[in-house]
Short mmCIF file of C-alpha atoms and ligand atoms in Angstrom, two decimals:
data_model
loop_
_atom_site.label_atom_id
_atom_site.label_comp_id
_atom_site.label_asym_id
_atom_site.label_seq_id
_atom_site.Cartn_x
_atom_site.Cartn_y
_atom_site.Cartn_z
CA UNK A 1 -10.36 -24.14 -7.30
CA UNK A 2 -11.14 -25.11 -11.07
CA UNK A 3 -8.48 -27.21 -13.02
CA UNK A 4 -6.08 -24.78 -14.46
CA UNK A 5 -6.67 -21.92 -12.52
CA UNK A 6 -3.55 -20.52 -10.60
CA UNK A 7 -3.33 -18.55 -7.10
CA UNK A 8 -1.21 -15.45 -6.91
CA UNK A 9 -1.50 -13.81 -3.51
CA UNK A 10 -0.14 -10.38 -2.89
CA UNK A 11 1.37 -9.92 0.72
CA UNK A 12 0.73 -5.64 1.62
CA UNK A 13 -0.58 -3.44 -0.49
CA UNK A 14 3.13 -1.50 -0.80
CA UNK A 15 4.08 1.27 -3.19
CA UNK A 16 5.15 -1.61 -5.38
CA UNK A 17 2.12 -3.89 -5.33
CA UNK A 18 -0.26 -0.67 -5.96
CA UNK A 19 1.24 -0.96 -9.53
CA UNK A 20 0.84 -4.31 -9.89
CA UNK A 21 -3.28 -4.20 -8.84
CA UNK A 22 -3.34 -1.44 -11.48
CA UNK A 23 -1.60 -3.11 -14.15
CA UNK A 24 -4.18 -6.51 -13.34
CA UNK A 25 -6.57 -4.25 -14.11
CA UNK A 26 -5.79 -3.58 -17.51
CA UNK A 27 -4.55 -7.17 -17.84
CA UNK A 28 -6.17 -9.83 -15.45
CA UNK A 29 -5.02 -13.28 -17.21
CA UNK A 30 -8.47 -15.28 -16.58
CA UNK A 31 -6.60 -18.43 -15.19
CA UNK A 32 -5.65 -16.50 -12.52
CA UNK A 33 -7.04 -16.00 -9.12
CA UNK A 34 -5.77 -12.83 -7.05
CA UNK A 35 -5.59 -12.40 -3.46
CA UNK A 36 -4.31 -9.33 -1.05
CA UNK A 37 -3.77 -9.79 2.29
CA UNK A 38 -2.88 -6.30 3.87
CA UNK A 39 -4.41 -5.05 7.47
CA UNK A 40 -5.98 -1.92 6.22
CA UNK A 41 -8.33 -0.58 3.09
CA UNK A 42 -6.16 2.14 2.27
CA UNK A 43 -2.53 2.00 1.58
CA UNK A 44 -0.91 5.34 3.30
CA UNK A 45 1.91 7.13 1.30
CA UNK A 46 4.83 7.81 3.52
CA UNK A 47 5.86 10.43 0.99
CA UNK A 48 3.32 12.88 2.27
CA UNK A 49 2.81 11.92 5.83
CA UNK A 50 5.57 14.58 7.01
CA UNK A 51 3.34 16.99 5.14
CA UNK A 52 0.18 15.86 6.95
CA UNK A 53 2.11 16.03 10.15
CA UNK A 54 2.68 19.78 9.36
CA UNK A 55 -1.05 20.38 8.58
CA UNK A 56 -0.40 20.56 4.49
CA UNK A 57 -2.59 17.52 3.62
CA UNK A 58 -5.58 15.44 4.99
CA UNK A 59 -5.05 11.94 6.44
CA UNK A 60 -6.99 10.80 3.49
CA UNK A 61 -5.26 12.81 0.86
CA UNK A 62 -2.05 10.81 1.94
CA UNK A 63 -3.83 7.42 1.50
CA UNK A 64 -4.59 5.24 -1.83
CA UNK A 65 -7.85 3.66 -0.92
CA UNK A 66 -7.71 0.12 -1.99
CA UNK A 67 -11.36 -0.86 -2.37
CA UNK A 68 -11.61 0.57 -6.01
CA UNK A 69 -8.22 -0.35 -7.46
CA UNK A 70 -8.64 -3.94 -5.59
CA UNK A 71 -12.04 -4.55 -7.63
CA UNK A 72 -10.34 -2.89 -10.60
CA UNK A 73 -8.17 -5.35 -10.43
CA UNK A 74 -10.18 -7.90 -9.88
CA UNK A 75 -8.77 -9.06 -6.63
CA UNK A 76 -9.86 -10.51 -2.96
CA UNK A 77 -9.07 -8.87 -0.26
CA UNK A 78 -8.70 -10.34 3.04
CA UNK A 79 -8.14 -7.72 6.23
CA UNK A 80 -5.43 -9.12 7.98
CA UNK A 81 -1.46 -9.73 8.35
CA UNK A 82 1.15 -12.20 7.29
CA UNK A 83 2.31 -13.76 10.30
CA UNK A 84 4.15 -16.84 8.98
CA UNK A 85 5.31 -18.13 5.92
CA UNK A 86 6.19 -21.57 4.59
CA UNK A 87 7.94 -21.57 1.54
CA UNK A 88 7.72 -25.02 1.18
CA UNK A 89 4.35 -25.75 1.59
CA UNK A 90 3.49 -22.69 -0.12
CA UNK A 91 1.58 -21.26 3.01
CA UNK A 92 1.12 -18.35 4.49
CA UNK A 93 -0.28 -17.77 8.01
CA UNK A 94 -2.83 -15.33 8.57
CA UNK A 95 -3.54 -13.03 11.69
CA UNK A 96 -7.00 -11.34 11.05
CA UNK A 97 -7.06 -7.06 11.79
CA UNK A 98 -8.75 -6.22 14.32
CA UNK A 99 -11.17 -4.19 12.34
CA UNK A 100 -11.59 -6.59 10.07
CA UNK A 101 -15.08 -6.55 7.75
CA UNK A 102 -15.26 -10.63 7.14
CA UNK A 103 -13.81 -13.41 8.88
CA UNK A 104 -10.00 -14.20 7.83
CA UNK A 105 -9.13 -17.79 6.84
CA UNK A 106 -6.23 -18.58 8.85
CA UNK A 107 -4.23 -19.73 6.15
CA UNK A 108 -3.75 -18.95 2.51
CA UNK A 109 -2.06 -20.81 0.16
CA UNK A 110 -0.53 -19.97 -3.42
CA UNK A 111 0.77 -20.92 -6.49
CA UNK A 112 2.56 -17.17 -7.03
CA UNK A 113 3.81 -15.04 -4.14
CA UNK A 114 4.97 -11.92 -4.08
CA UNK A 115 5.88 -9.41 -1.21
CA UNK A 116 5.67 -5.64 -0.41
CA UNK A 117 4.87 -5.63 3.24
CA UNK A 118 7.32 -2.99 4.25
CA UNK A 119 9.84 -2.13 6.59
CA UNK A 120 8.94 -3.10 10.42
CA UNK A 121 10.07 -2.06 14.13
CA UNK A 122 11.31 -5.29 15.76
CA UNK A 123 9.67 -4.60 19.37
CA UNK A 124 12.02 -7.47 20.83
CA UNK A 125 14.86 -6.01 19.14
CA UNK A 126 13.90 -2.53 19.95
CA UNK A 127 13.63 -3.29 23.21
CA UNK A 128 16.89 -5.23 23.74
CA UNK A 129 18.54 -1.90 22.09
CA UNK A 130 16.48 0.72 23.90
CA UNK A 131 14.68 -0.64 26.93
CA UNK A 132 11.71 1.37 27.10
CA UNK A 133 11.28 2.39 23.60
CA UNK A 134 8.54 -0.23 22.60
CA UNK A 135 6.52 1.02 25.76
CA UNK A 136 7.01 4.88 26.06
CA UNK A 137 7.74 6.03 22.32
CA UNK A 138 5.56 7.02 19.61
CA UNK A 139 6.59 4.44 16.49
CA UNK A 140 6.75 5.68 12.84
CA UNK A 141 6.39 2.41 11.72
CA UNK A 142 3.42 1.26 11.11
CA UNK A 143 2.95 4.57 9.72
CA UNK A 144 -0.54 4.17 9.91
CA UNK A 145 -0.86 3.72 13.74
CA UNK A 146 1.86 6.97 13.61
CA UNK A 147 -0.77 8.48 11.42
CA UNK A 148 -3.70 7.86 13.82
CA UNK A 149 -1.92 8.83 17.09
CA UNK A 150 -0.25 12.02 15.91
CA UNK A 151 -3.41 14.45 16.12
CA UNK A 152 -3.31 13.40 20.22
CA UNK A 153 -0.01 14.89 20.63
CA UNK A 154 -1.25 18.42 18.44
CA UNK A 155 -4.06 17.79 21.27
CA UNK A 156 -1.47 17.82 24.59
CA UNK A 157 0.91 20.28 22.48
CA UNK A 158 -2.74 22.68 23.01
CA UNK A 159 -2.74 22.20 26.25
CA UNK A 160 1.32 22.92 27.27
CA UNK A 161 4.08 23.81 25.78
CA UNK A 162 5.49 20.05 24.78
CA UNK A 163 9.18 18.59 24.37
CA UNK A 164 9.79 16.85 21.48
CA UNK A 165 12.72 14.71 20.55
CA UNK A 166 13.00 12.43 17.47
CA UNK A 167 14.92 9.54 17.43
CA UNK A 168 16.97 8.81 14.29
CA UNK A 169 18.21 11.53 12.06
CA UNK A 170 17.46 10.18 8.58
CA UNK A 171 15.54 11.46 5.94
CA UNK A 172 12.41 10.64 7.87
CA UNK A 173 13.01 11.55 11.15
CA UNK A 174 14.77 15.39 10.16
CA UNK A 175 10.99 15.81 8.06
CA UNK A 176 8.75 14.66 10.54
CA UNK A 177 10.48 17.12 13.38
CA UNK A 178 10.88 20.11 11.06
CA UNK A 179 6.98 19.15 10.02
CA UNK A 180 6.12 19.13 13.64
CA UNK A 181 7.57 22.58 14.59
CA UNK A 182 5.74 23.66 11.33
CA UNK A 183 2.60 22.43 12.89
CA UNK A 184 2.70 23.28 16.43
CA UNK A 185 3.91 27.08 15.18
CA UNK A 186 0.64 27.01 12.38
CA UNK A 187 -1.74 26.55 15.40
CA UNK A 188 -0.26 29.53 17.14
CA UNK A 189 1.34 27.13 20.02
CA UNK A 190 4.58 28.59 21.15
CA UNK A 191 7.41 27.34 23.34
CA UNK A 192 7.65 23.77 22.45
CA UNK A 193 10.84 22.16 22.19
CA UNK A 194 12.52 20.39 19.13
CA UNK A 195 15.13 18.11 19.77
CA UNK A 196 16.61 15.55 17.15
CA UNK A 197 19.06 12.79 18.42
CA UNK A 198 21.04 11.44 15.84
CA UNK A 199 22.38 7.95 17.31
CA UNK A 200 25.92 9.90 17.52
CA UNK A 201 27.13 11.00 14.19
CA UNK A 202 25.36 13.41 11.89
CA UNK A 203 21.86 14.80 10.92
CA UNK A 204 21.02 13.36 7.12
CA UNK A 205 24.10 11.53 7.77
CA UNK A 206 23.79 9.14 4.37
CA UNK A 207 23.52 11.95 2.66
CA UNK A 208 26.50 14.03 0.56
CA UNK A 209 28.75 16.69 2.77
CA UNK A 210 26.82 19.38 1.07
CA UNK A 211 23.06 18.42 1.86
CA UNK A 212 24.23 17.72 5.34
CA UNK A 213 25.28 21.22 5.40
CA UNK A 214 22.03 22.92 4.47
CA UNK A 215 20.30 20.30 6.56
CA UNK A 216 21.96 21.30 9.71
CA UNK A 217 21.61 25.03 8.33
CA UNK A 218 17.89 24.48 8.07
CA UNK A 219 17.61 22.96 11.61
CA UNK A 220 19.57 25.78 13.43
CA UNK A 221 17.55 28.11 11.38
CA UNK A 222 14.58 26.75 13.03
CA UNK A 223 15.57 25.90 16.64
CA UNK A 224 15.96 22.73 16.63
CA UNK A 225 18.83 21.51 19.37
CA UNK A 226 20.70 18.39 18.00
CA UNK A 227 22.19 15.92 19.89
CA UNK A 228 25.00 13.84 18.46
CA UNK A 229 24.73 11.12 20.76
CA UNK A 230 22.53 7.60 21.01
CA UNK A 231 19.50 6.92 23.26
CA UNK A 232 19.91 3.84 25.15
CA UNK A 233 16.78 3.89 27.20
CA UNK A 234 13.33 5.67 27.25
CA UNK A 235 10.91 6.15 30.71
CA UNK A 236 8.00 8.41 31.00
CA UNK A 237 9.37 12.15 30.58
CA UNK A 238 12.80 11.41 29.62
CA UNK A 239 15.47 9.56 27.41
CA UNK A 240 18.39 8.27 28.54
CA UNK A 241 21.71 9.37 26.41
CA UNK A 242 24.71 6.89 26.19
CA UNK A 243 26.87 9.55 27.25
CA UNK A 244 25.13 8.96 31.11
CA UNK A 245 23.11 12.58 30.67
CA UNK A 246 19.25 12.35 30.49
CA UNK A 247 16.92 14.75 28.30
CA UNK A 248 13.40 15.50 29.85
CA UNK A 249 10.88 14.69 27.23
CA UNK A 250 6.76 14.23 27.15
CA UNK A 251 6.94 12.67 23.08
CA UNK A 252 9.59 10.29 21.92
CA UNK A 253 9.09 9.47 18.48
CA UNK A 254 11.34 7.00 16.94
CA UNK A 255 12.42 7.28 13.73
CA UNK A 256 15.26 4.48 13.69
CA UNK A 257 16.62 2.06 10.69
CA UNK A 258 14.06 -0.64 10.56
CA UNK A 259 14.22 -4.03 10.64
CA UNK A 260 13.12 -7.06 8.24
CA UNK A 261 9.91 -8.83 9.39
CA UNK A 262 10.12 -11.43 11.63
CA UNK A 263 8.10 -14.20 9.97
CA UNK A 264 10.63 -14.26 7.40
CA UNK A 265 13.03 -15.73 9.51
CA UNK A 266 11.87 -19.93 9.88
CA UNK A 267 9.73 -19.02 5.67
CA UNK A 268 12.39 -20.67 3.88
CA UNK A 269 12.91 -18.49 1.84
CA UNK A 270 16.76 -17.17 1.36
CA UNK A 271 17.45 -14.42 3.27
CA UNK A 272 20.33 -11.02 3.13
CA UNK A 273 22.09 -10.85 6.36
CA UNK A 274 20.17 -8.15 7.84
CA UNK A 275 17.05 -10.84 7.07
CA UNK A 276 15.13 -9.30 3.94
CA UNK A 277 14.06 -11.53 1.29
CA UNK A 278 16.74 -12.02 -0.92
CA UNK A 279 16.06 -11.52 -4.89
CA UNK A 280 18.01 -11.67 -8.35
CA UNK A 281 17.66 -9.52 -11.16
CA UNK A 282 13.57 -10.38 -11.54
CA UNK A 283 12.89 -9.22 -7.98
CA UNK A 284 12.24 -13.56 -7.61
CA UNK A 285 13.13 -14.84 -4.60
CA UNK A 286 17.44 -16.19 -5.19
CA UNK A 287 16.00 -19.74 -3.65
CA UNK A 288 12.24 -20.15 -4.78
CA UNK A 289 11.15 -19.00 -8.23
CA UNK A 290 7.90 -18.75 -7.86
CA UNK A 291 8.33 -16.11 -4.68
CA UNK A 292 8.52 -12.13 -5.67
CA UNK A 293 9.62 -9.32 -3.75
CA UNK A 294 9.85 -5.99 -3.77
CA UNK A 295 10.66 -2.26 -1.95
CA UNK A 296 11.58 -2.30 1.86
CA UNK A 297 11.12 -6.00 2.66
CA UNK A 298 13.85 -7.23 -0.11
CA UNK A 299 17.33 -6.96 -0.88
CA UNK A 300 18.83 -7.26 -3.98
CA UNK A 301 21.49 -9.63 -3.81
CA UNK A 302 23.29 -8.71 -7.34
CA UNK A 303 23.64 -5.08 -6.21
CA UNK A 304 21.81 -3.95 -2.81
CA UNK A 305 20.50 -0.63 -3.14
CA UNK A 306 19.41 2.12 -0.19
CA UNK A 307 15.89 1.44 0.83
CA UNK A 308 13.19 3.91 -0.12
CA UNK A 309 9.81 4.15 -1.31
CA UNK A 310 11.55 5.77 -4.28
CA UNK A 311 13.28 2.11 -5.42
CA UNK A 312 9.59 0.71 -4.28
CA UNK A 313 7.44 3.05 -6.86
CA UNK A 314 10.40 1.76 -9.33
CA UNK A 315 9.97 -2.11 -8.56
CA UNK A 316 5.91 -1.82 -9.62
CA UNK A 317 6.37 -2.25 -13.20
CA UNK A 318 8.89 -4.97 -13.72
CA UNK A 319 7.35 -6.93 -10.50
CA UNK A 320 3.95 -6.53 -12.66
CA UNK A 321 5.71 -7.67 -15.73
CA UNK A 322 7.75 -10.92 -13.99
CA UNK A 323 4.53 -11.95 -11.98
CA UNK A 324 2.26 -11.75 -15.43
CA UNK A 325 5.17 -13.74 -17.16
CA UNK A 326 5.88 -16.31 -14.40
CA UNK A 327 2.08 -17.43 -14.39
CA UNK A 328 2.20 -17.85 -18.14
CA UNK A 329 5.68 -19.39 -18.28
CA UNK A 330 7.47 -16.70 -20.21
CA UNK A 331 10.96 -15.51 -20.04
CA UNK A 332 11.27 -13.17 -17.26
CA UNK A 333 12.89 -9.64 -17.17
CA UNK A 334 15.74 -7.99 -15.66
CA UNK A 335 15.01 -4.63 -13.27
CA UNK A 336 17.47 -2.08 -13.40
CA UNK A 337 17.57 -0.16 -10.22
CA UNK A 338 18.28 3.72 -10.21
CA UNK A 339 21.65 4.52 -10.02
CA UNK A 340 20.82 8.04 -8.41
CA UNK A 341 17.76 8.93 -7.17
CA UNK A 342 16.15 12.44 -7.09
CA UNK A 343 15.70 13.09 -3.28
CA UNK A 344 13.21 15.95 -1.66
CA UNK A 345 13.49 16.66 1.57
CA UNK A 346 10.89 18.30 2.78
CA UNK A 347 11.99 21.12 5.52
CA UNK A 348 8.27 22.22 6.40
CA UNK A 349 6.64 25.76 5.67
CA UNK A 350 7.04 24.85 1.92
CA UNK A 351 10.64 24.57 1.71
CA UNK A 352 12.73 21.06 0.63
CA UNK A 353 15.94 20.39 0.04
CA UNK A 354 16.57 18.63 -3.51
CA UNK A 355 19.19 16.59 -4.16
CA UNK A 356 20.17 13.77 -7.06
CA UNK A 357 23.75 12.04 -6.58
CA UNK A 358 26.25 15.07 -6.07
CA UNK A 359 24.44 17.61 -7.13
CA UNK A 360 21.73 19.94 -4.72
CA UNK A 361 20.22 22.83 -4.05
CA UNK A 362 16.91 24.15 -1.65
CA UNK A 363 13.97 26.63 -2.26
CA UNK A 364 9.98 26.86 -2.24
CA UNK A 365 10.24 25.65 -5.63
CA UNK A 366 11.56 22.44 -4.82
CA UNK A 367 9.11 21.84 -2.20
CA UNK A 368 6.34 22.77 -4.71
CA UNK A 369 7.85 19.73 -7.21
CA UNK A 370 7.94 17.59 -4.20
CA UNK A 371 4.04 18.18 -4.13
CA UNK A 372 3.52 17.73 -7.69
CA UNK A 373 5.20 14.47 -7.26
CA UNK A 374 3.57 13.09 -4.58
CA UNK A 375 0.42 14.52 -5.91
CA UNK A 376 0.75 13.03 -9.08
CA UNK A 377 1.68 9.75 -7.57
CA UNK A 378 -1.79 9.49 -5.45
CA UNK A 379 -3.94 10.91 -8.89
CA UNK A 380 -2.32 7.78 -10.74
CA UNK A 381 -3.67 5.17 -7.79
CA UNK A 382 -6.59 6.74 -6.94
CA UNK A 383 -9.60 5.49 -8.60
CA UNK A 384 -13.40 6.85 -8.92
CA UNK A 385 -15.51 4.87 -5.83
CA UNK A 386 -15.90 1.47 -6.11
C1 FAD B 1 7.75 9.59 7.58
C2 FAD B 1 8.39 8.91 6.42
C3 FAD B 1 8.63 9.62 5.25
C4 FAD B 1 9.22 9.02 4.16
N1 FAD B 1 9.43 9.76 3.03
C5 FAD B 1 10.00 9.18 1.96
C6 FAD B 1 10.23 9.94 0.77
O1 FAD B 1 9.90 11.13 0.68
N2 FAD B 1 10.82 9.31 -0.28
C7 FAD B 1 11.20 8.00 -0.21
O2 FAD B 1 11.73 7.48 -1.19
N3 FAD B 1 11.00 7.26 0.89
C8 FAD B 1 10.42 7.81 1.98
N4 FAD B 1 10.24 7.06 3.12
C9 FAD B 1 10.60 5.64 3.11
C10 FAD B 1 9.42 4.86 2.55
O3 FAD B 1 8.32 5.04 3.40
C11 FAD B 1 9.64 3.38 2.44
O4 FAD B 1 10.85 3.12 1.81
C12 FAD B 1 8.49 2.78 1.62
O5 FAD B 1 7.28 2.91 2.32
C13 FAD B 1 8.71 1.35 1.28
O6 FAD B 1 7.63 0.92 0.52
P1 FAD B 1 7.17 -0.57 0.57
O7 FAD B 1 6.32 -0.78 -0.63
O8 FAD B 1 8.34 -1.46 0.74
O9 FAD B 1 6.32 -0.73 1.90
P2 FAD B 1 5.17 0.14 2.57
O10 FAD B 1 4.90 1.38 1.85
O11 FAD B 1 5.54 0.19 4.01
O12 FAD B 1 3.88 -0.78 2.40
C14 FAD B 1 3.75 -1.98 3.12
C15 FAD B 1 2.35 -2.51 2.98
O13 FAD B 1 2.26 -3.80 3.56
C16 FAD B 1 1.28 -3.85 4.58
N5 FAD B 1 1.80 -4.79 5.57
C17 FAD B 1 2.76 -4.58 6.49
N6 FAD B 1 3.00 -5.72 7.19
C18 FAD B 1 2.20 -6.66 6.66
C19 FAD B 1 2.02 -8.05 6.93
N7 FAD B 1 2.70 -8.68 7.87
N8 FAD B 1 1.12 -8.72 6.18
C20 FAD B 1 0.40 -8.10 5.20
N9 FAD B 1 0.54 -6.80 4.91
C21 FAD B 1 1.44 -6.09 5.63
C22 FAD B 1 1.14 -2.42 5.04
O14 FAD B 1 -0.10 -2.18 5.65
C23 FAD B 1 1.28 -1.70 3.70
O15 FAD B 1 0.10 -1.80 2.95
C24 FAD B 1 9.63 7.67 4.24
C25 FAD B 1 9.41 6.94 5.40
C26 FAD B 1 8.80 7.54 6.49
C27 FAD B 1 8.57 6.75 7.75
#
């Protein structure tokens, strides 16, 4: 490395560090060397997977390819994952993909780090929770691998009528099972079953009183049986309930509260109590400046907000700014979280539910912004071949 010259390496290719590789390439300070270490050449938008679950998009409209926007940018990019990280040292540890184009140094080092990996599935944790579950369930996180498998079970659902049940009644999980009925009903493939259990309180239960209500509305509307209860194990063809009873079932899909990465926890680095990277006002790590972080992997420790790709797409700018300023030495600036956020929930055959702090209300049109959104959000990422 020349005299002078300083290393930022990006860790994922998140919804916040797509803004950042598109604000280097308007502005790509020449003393400074980029890196991205993320596993795959495309980052997917979780914003419209429910909607290529249902059969509304293409696997590739729901993915930013990175190849263009990474030489844009002027950036390396090396095909792998973050397994360790030593603040310290300034080190990362590198575990190559297994599709991987080039051989993968097995460590990187930096000057500047900043990370958007995500939100993760602890399979030791998961397991300890839900035996079974790591084995026998179909993950949403990493969405990709959800992305990939997804088209097998529209293959068995062909064959058989299938029982569903989603695990986790979120935001996430309540799309992807309305998305599914969508789907199976869109290929003509009657009598599958639709089952959503919620961990024991309600559907869409962060949500307001009155989305709840036209949530649960929507999924009696469209047959879906709801279980207020928790699973506590999963075998082949059935979950295990905590009340004792079991619920036949060919594909689990769990769509839980996720965890912070593991390799965060011997990095260093200061973490919340649920173990995200802990950051101030300049999305910089709270106990080494010259860390970043941003979207599912952090938590702000001045005022912890939910976590959403929403607060992600938000964190792109400032994180662009504050990395940019850090490597020239300037006075960094404060991010201002949303308050409220405007919230679509899909509901599948081109109905969503909108909602923004108190106020809501549900129609075609508001699926139709939801797509001009997300849409617009893909257009802004997605540049011409590289
Ligand atoms: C089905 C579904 C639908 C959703 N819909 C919405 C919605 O409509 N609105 C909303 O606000 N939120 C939604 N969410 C939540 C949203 O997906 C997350 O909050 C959002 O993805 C967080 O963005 P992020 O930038 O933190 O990470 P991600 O978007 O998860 O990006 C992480 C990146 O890091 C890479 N990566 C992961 N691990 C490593 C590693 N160890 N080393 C290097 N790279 C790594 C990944 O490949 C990826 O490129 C949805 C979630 C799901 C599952």
């Amino acid at each position: 490395m020349h005299h002078g010259i300083k290393k930022l390496l990006l860790l994922g290719a998140g919804h916040a560090h797509v803004h950042v590789l598109a604000r280097l390439a308007e502005q790509h300070p020449a003393d400074l060397d980029v890196t991205v270490l993320t596993p795959y050449d495309f980052q997917t938008y979780s914003g419209m997977t429910p909607g290529f679950v249902a059969g509304h998009y293409s696997e590739t409209e729901c993915q930013i390819p990175l190849a263009p926007l990474l030489k844009a940018a002027g950036a390396r990019w090396v095909a792998g994952r973050c397994v360790g990280l030593d603040a310290g040292a300034r080190r990362v540890r590198v575990a190559a993909h297994p599709n991987s184009p080039a051989s993968v140094p097995a460590e990187l080092s930096y000057d500047l780090l900043s990370i958007d990996t995500g939100a993760v599935l602890n399979r030791q944790r998961l397991d300890a929770d839900m035996p079974g579950a790591a084995e026998h369930a179909l993950m949403v996180r990493p969405i990709e691998a959800f992305a990939r498998l997804w088209p097998d079970v529209v293959v068995l659902a062909r064959r058989q009528p299938v029982s569903l049940a989603v695990i986790g009644a979120g935001a996430a999980g309540i799309e992807l099972l309305l998305a599914m009925r969508q789907r199976l009903q869109a290929e003509g493939l009657p009598g599958s079953r639709f089952t959503l259990v919620t961990g024991g309180g309600e559907a869409g239960g962060n949500y307001p009183a009155g989305v709840r209500r036209r949530i649960l509305r929507q999924l009696k509307q469209q047959g879906v049986t709801v279980l207020r209860e928790a699973c506590v194990g999963i075998e082949a063809g059935r979950l295990h309930l905590a009340s004792g009873a079991t619920l036949a079932c060919d594909v689990p899909i769990l769509a839980i509260g996720t965890h912070a990465p593991a390799w965060l926890q011997d990095s260093g680095l200061a973490l919340s109590d649920s173990g995200h990277v802990l950051v101030n006002p300049f999305q910089q790590s709270t106990s080494h400046p010259e860390v970043f972080a941003a979207g599912d992997v952090s938590s702000r420790a001045d005022r912890p907000h939910p976590r959403s790709g929403v607060y992600a797409v938000r964190a792109g700018p400032p994180l662009a700014d504050n990395l940019l300023a850090a490597h020239r030495g300037q006075a960094l600036k404060p991010h201002h979280p949303p308050v409220n956020t405007l919230n679509l929930l899909s509901c599948g055959a081109g109905h969503a539910i909108a909602s923004w702090g108190p106020l809501h209300a549900e129609g075609a049109w508001a699926w139709r912004w939801k797509d001009r959104i997300d849409r617009a959000f893909m257009a802004k990422y997605t540049l011409g071949p590289a």
